[in-house]
Each structure stands twice: as structure tokens, then as C-alpha cells.
Amino acid sequence: MKATIEYNSRKIQIDVSQPIDISIAIDVTKQHINAWYVDDPKIFPEKVDEYEISVANGAVVNFNNIHFNPHSHITHTECVGHITEIVHSVNQHLKHYFFVAEVVTVAPEKLNGDFVISEKQLKTALRNKKRDAIVIRTLPNLIEKKKKRYSHTNPTYLLEEAAIYLREKGIKHLLIDVPSVDKENDGGKLLAHNAFWNTAGKVRMDATITEFIFVPNSVEDGEYLLNLMIAPFENDATPSKPILYKITN
């Protein structure tokens, strides 16, 4: 099934039967991602008077509760409400869901014992391309990313200069395969978050950051149509399911 989409006077062709899912799901049957020092998520049947509501227990339906934190356990999309006193809702501020995105692969640089993504690296990857969104795949890109325990590991993060560059280039939606665009422990500065959302100036309420994605190695760098699907939670962050479509023309 193919579709043609008109975008800024340009016609984009995609094959909607070939979606590329770059989300990581919650699966409590096996080890999966976890960050920020919290317990693993739980999916369990509701009980009424100690009676477990599940088909296996004789009920006519399965009726599960799900306990999780979007920042710790699943691909999630967040807005500036993640770092402001007023908890702005990503569900209220993300009103459009299709964007032209550039997938880039970056080998993090070593800086003062950390692995970082610099402005120079992103400039090299994007050059003069104009995109709504950037999808950053970091190296090494191992399948273990989908089950890594990130707490106390000081994962790769963006330098403030890199986040400023993306903001000034007009990137509205930043997707990355690490737990946070900022250092795990930076004393609360959150330099990349603040820079990307421009909290010191005119705040970019409609800009989003999506963390904990996974881009398979079979996906080539380049231009894609992104469908940034989110769950309808009135919260600073919500589980999301970003889908890429290869632009064929």
C-alpha cells in the first residue's frame, strides 16, 4: 500500500505497508530496559475480594493493571513540562504527528571520561538538510540496548552545544536511543533539555524529546517520514510508538 503526501509543496511517497517500528515495549516476561533507580514495571491481574480476574483463573476476561514509569521503562515522548514547575502535558502540546526526519548514526566522543554527542558531529550528519525531526542512533548499536540496565552507568548524552545547534536549526522533535539527552548525574543542570526547549527564552512548547528508542542496524541513515504516535496521558511524558517510513521518491 503506497501513499503520496504533500509536504511544503513537495510530494513525498511512502509505502505504508513497510513501517519501521523504533519503539521499545514493556515486556515483563523478560529482562528489559530500566533506568533512574526504580523497580521494574509490573503487569498483574486485578483482584476483587482476593479473586484474581483472569481467564486462567476462571474469569471471562483478563483484566490487568500496569504499573510503570515512562521515563524508566519504555520508549517515551516528553515536552518541556518534564523540567518545569507547572507540569505541562505532552498530550496537549503535541498536536501534529507526521514529520520529515533524518536518521543519523553517531559514534559518541570521549570527553572527560564521558561519552558525548557534540555539535560538530550533528553538523556533519545534518549538513544543510532541513528536517522537522532527528533520530539519533548511537554506536555501538547492540540489541542489548533493548534490555540494558542503565542506572549508575553514566550513558552517552548530548552536550549543551549540540542541543542549541538542533534548536537553532529548527529541529522540533529529537529522538535518541539513550535514557536521557542529559548526563545521568549533572547536579540538576539538565543543560541539553533546557537548551533544546529554550527555557531561558521563548519556550518551545511544541517541541518534544523522545528517549529509549531502538533503530535496527538494517535501517540506513537518511530521510524518512516519522509518525510520532503517543498514548493519551495528560502528563509531562507518555509512552510512544515512533514509526518510520522510508521516502521512496
mmCIF file of C-alpha atoms in Angstrom:
data_model
loop_
_atom_site.group_PDB
_atom_site.id
_atom_site.type_symbol
_atom_site.label_atom_id
_atom_site.label_comp_id
_atom_site.label_asym_id
_atom_site.label_seq_id
_atom_site.Cartn_x
_atom_site.Cartn_y
_atom_site.Cartn_z
ATOM 1 C CA MET A 1 0.000 0.000 0.000
ATOM 2 C CA LYS A 2 1.577 3.260 -1.109
ATOM 3 C CA ALA A 3 0.703 6.854 -0.268
ATOM 4 C CA THR A 4 1.681 10.248 -1.605
ATOM 5 C CA ILE A 5 1.823 13.103 0.901
ATOM 6 C CA GLU A 6 2.127 16.765 0.022
ATOM 7 C CA TYR A 7 4.646 18.448 2.284
ATOM 8 C CA ASN A 8 5.603 22.111 1.804
ATOM 9 C CA SER A 9 4.763 21.929 -1.921
ATOM 10 C CA ARG A 10 6.775 18.704 -2.188
ATOM 11 C CA LYS A 11 5.178 15.321 -2.863
ATOM 12 C CA ILE A 12 6.528 12.536 -0.669
ATOM 13 C CA GLN A 13 5.893 8.884 -1.493
ATOM 14 C CA ILE A 14 5.944 6.151 1.139
ATOM 15 C CA ASP A 15 4.935 2.510 1.366
ATOM 16 C CA VAL A 16 2.629 2.363 4.403
ATOM 17 C CA SER A 17 2.818 -1.441 4.377
ATOM 18 C CA GLN A 18 6.513 -1.191 5.334
ATOM 19 C CA PRO A 19 6.548 0.545 8.756
ATOM 20 C CA ILE A 20 9.763 0.620 10.796
ATOM 21 C CA ASP A 21 8.926 0.478 14.493
ATOM 22 C CA ILE A 22 11.693 2.098 16.584
ATOM 23 C CA SER A 23 9.962 1.775 19.950
ATOM 24 C CA ILE A 24 10.829 -0.493 22.867
ATOM 25 C CA ALA A 25 7.856 -2.129 24.562
ATOM 26 C CA ILE A 26 7.346 -3.148 28.170
ATOM 27 C CA ASP A 27 7.611 -6.949 28.396
ATOM 28 C CA VAL A 28 7.582 -8.229 31.962
ATOM 29 C CA THR A 29 8.275 -11.795 30.822
ATOM 30 C CA LYS A 30 11.957 -10.992 30.266
ATOM 31 C CA GLN A 31 14.665 -8.516 31.179
ATOM 32 C CA HIS A 32 14.104 -5.168 29.539
ATOM 33 C CA ILE A 33 15.288 -1.593 29.826
ATOM 34 C CA ASN A 34 15.344 0.174 33.166
ATOM 35 C CA ALA A 35 16.777 3.488 34.329
ATOM 36 C CA TRP A 36 16.640 6.012 37.159
ATOM 37 C CA TYR A 37 16.938 3.599 40.090
ATOM 38 C CA VAL A 38 13.340 2.382 40.220
ATOM 39 C CA ASP A 39 11.871 -1.115 40.325
ATOM 40 C CA ASP A 40 10.858 -2.930 37.168
ATOM 41 C CA PRO A 41 7.360 -2.418 35.749
ATOM 42 C CA LYS A 42 4.580 -4.804 36.717
ATOM 43 C CA ILE A 43 1.607 -6.180 34.824
ATOM 44 C CA PHE A 44 -0.754 -8.125 37.054
ATOM 45 C CA PRO A 45 -4.449 -9.107 37.257
ATOM 46 C CA GLU A 46 -6.816 -7.004 39.322
ATOM 47 C CA LYS A 47 -8.248 -8.714 42.370
ATOM 48 C CA VAL A 48 -11.713 -8.375 43.869
ATOM 49 C CA ASP A 49 -12.098 -9.879 47.326
ATOM 50 C CA GLU A 50 -8.876 -11.789 46.678
ATOM 51 C CA TYR A 51 -10.307 -13.196 43.458
ATOM 52 C CA GLU A 52 -7.866 -12.781 40.554
ATOM 53 C CA ILE A 53 -9.628 -11.585 37.422
ATOM 54 C CA SER A 54 -8.044 -13.644 34.657
ATOM 55 C CA VAL A 55 -9.278 -16.208 32.185
ATOM 56 C CA ALA A 56 -6.754 -18.683 33.554
ATOM 57 C CA ASN A 57 -8.447 -18.318 36.943
ATOM 58 C CA GLY A 58 -11.937 -18.863 35.527
ATOM 59 C CA ALA A 59 -12.950 -15.273 34.738
ATOM 60 C CA VAL A 60 -14.381 -14.425 31.313
ATOM 61 C CA VAL A 61 -11.769 -11.711 30.661
ATOM 62 C CA ASN A 62 -8.209 -10.784 31.503
ATOM 63 C CA PHE A 63 -8.218 -7.534 33.492
ATOM 64 C CA ASN A 64 -4.655 -6.415 34.115
ATOM 65 C CA ASN A 65 -3.194 -3.456 35.949
ATOM 66 C CA ILE A 66 0.027 -1.947 34.626
ATOM 67 C CA HIS A 67 2.485 -0.163 36.918
ATOM 68 C CA PHE A 68 5.345 1.638 35.185
ATOM 69 C CA ASN A 69 7.229 4.904 34.814
ATOM 70 C CA PRO A 70 7.506 6.188 31.228
ATOM 71 C CA HIS A 71 10.940 7.715 31.862
ATOM 72 C CA SER A 72 12.323 4.431 33.191
ATOM 73 C CA HIS A 73 10.665 1.561 31.392
ATOM 74 C CA ILE A 74 9.578 2.305 27.839
ATOM 75 C CA THR A 75 10.042 4.458 24.759
ATOM 76 C CA HIS A 76 8.522 7.775 25.771
ATOM 77 C CA THR A 77 7.960 11.270 24.424
ATOM 78 C CA GLU A 78 8.196 14.294 26.704
ATOM 79 C CA CYS A 79 7.567 18.019 26.462
ATOM 80 C CA VAL A 80 9.014 20.945 28.417
ATOM 81 C CA GLY A 81 6.672 20.055 31.279
ATOM 82 C CA HIS A 82 9.264 17.457 32.209
ATOM 83 C CA ILE A 83 11.501 20.175 33.670
ATOM 84 C CA THR A 84 9.092 22.988 34.622
ATOM 85 C CA GLU A 85 7.267 23.643 37.874
ATOM 86 C CA ILE A 86 3.978 23.636 36.005
ATOM 87 C CA VAL A 87 3.548 20.126 34.633
ATOM 88 C CA HIS A 88 2.625 20.873 31.028
ATOM 89 C CA SER A 89 1.077 17.928 29.212
ATOM 90 C CA VAL A 90 2.738 16.454 26.143
ATOM 91 C CA ASN A 91 -0.728 15.271 25.092
ATOM 92 C CA GLN A 92 -1.881 18.886 24.921
ATOM 93 C CA HIS A 93 1.157 20.340 23.179
ATOM 94 C CA LEU A 94 1.927 17.689 20.550
ATOM 95 C CA LYS A 95 -0.848 18.323 18.031
ATOM 96 C CA HIS A 96 0.739 17.034 14.807
ATOM 97 C CA TYR A 97 2.177 13.561 14.352
ATOM 98 C CA PHE A 98 3.824 13.327 10.931
ATOM 99 C CA PHE A 99 7.253 14.868 10.341
ATOM 100 C CA VAL A 100 10.157 14.630 7.935
ATOM 101 C CA ALA A 101 13.016 13.123 9.926
ATOM 102 C CA GLU A 102 16.685 12.401 9.372
ATOM 103 C CA VAL A 103 18.136 9.200 10.807
ATOM 104 C CA VAL A 104 21.783 9.693 11.763
ATOM 105 C CA THR A 105 24.310 7.323 13.296
ATOM 106 C CA VAL A 106 26.794 8.806 15.742
ATOM 107 C CA ALA A 107 29.845 7.291 17.426
ATOM 108 C CA PRO A 108 29.984 9.164 20.757
ATOM 109 C CA GLU A 109 33.181 11.047 21.556
ATOM 110 C CA LYS A 110 35.140 10.654 24.779
ATOM 111 C CA LEU A 111 35.219 13.819 26.895
ATOM 112 C CA ASN A 112 36.484 13.936 30.496
ATOM 113 C CA GLY A 113 35.647 10.283 30.977
ATOM 114 C CA ASP A 114 32.144 10.589 29.484
ATOM 115 C CA PHE A 115 30.767 9.587 26.098
ATOM 116 C CA VAL A 116 29.082 12.570 24.456
ATOM 117 C CA ILE A 117 27.477 13.764 21.232
ATOM 118 C CA SER A 118 28.893 17.083 20.073
ATOM 119 C CA GLU A 119 27.677 19.934 17.896
ATOM 120 C CA LYS A 120 30.346 19.115 15.320
ATOM 121 C CA GLN A 121 29.074 15.547 14.964
ATOM 122 C CA LEU A 122 25.492 16.670 14.393
ATOM 123 C CA LYS A 123 26.572 19.362 11.933
ATOM 124 C CA THR A 124 28.459 16.725 9.966
ATOM 125 C CA ALA A 125 25.426 14.427 9.988
ATOM 126 C CA LEU A 126 22.810 17.030 9.045
ATOM 127 C CA ARG A 127 24.844 19.474 6.934
ATOM 128 C CA ASN A 128 22.415 21.752 5.089
ATOM 129 C CA LYS A 129 19.416 19.418 5.372
ATOM 130 C CA LYS A 130 16.230 20.943 6.743
ATOM 131 C CA ARG A 131 14.237 18.497 8.847
ATOM 132 C CA ASP A 132 11.435 18.587 11.412
ATOM 133 C CA ALA A 133 12.962 15.763 13.439
ATOM 134 C CA ILE A 134 16.232 13.966 14.041
ATOM 135 C CA VAL A 135 16.557 10.299 15.006
ATOM 136 C CA ILE A 136 19.914 9.615 16.643
ATOM 137 C CA ARG A 137 21.307 6.074 16.690
ATOM 138 C CA THR A 138 24.422 5.743 18.842
ATOM 139 C CA LEU A 139 27.234 3.260 18.374
ATOM 140 C CA PRO A 140 27.751 0.504 19.255
ATOM 141 C CA ASN A 141 24.175 -0.349 18.288
ATOM 142 C CA LEU A 142 23.700 -3.692 20.006
ATOM 143 C CA ILE A 143 20.386 -5.475 20.560
ATOM 144 C CA GLU A 144 21.270 -5.409 24.268
ATOM 145 C CA LYS A 145 20.084 -1.800 24.281
ATOM 146 C CA LYS A 146 16.540 -3.160 24.484
ATOM 147 C CA LYS A 147 17.207 -4.770 27.865
ATOM 148 C CA LYS A 148 20.046 -2.714 29.340
ATOM 149 C CA ARG A 149 20.018 -1.697 32.999
ATOM 150 C CA TYR A 150 21.130 1.923 32.772
ATOM 151 C CA SER A 151 21.168 3.052 36.399
ATOM 152 C CA HIS A 152 24.662 4.066 37.584
ATOM 153 C CA THR A 153 26.214 3.506 34.125
ATOM 154 C CA ASN A 154 26.641 7.160 33.010
ATOM 155 C CA PRO A 155 25.253 6.629 29.476
ATOM 156 C CA THR A 156 26.015 8.747 26.421
ATOM 157 C CA TYR A 157 24.427 12.217 26.422
ATOM 158 C CA LEU A 158 24.241 15.404 24.324
ATOM 159 C CA LEU A 159 26.464 18.359 25.015
ATOM 160 C CA GLU A 160 24.623 21.629 25.552
ATOM 161 C CA GLU A 161 26.145 23.000 22.349
ATOM 162 C CA ALA A 162 24.630 20.107 20.397
ATOM 163 C CA ALA A 163 21.152 20.790 21.771
ATOM 164 C CA ILE A 164 21.497 24.503 20.977
ATOM 165 C CA TYR A 165 22.513 23.634 17.418
ATOM 166 C CA LEU A 166 19.437 21.433 16.938
ATOM 167 C CA ARG A 167 17.178 24.156 18.321
ATOM 168 C CA GLU A 168 18.693 26.840 16.097
ATOM 169 C CA LYS A 169 18.456 24.557 13.076
ATOM 170 C CA GLY A 170 14.714 24.278 13.643
ATOM 171 C CA ILE A 171 14.589 20.653 14.781
ATOM 172 C CA LYS A 172 11.330 20.327 16.720
ATOM 173 C CA HIS A 173 11.473 16.637 17.597
ATOM 174 C CA LEU A 174 14.568 14.917 18.940
ATOM 175 C CA LEU A 175 14.596 11.122 19.187
ATOM 176 C CA ILE A 176 17.505 9.227 20.722
ATOM 177 C CA ASP A 177 18.320 5.708 21.929
ATOM 178 C CA VAL A 178 19.578 6.565 25.436
ATOM 179 C CA PRO A 179 17.684 7.171 28.712
ATOM 180 C CA SER A 180 18.228 10.936 28.612
ATOM 181 C CA VAL A 181 19.701 13.683 26.462
ATOM 182 C CA ASP A 182 21.498 14.821 29.621
ATOM 183 C CA LYS A 183 24.159 13.282 31.807
ATOM 184 C CA GLU A 184 22.856 10.796 34.362
ATOM 185 C CA ASN A 185 24.111 12.926 37.232
ATOM 186 C CA ASP A 186 24.787 16.545 36.311
ATOM 187 C CA GLY A 187 23.763 18.179 39.567
ATOM 188 C CA GLY A 188 20.324 19.079 38.232
ATOM 189 C CA LYS A 189 21.570 21.366 35.440
ATOM 190 C CA LEU A 190 19.814 19.481 32.611
ATOM 191 C CA LEU A 191 21.747 21.556 30.098
ATOM 192 C CA ALA A 192 20.573 19.770 26.949
ATOM 193 C CA HIS A 193 16.910 19.661 27.983
ATOM 194 C CA ASN A 194 16.909 23.361 28.837
ATOM 195 C CA ALA A 195 18.791 24.315 25.684
ATOM 196 C CA PHE A 196 16.571 22.299 23.345
ATOM 197 C CA TRP A 197 13.340 23.684 24.838
ATOM 198 C CA ASN A 198 14.863 27.176 25.171
ATOM 199 C CA THR A 199 13.692 27.641 28.758
ATOM 200 C CA ALA A 200 15.797 30.815 29.079
ATOM 201 C CA GLY A 201 13.941 32.471 26.198
ATOM 202 C CA LYS A 202 10.748 31.822 24.249
ATOM 203 C CA VAL A 203 9.927 28.318 25.392
ATOM 204 C CA ARG A 204 9.316 25.794 22.616
ATOM 205 C CA MET A 205 6.093 24.287 23.941
ATOM 206 C CA ASP A 206 5.515 22.207 20.803
ATOM 207 C CA ALA A 207 8.995 20.656 20.751
ATOM 208 C CA THR A 208 9.467 17.118 22.060
ATOM 209 C CA ILE A 209 12.209 14.759 23.149
ATOM 210 C CA THR A 210 11.748 11.015 22.693
ATOM 211 C CA GLU A 211 14.113 8.723 24.582
ATOM 212 C CA PHE A 212 14.689 4.968 24.712
ATOM 213 C CA ILE A 213 14.185 4.305 21.007
ATOM 214 C CA PHE A 214 15.957 1.493 19.171
ATOM 215 C CA VAL A 215 16.852 1.829 15.480
ATOM 216 C CA PRO A 216 17.804 -1.552 13.965
ATOM 217 C CA ASN A 217 21.100 -1.758 12.102
ATOM 218 C CA SER A 218 19.183 -2.660 8.944
ATOM 219 C CA VAL A 219 17.777 0.883 8.828
ATOM 220 C CA GLU A 220 20.000 3.113 6.712
ATOM 221 C CA ASP A 221 20.822 6.687 7.620
ATOM 222 C CA GLY A 222 18.800 9.186 5.640
ATOM 223 C CA GLU A 223 15.409 10.811 5.196
ATOM 224 C CA TYR A 224 12.192 9.236 6.492
ATOM 225 C CA LEU A 225 8.632 10.181 7.246
ATOM 226 C CA LEU A 226 8.106 9.906 11.001
ATOM 227 C CA ASN A 227 4.769 9.096 12.606
ATOM 228 C CA LEU A 228 5.217 10.060 16.250
ATOM 229 C CA MET A 229 2.371 8.241 17.960
ATOM 230 C CA ILE A 230 1.796 8.852 21.670
ATOM 231 C CA ALA A 231 -0.537 7.436 24.296
ATOM 232 C CA PRO A 232 -3.133 9.967 25.540
ATOM 233 C CA PHE A 233 -1.843 10.660 29.044
ATOM 234 C CA GLU A 234 -2.149 14.179 30.460
ATOM 235 C CA ASN A 235 1.400 14.163 31.780
ATOM 236 C CA ASP A 236 4.816 15.630 31.019
ATOM 237 C CA ALA A 237 5.733 12.352 29.305
ATOM 238 C CA THR A 238 3.841 9.465 27.808
ATOM 239 C CA PRO A 239 4.667 6.106 26.225
ATOM 240 C CA SER A 240 5.149 6.469 22.494
ATOM 241 C CA LYS A 241 5.494 4.382 19.364
ATOM 242 C CA PRO A 242 7.518 6.240 16.735
ATOM 243 C CA ILE A 243 7.236 4.702 13.289
ATOM 244 C CA LEU A 244 9.487 5.477 10.324
ATOM 245 C CA TYR A 245 8.568 5.178 6.658
ATOM 246 C CA LYS A 246 11.256 5.214 4.001
ATOM 247 C CA ILE A 247 10.702 8.012 1.488
ATOM 248 C CA THR A 248 10.857 6.306 -1.894
ATOM 249 C CA ASN A 249 10.943 9.217 -4.338
#
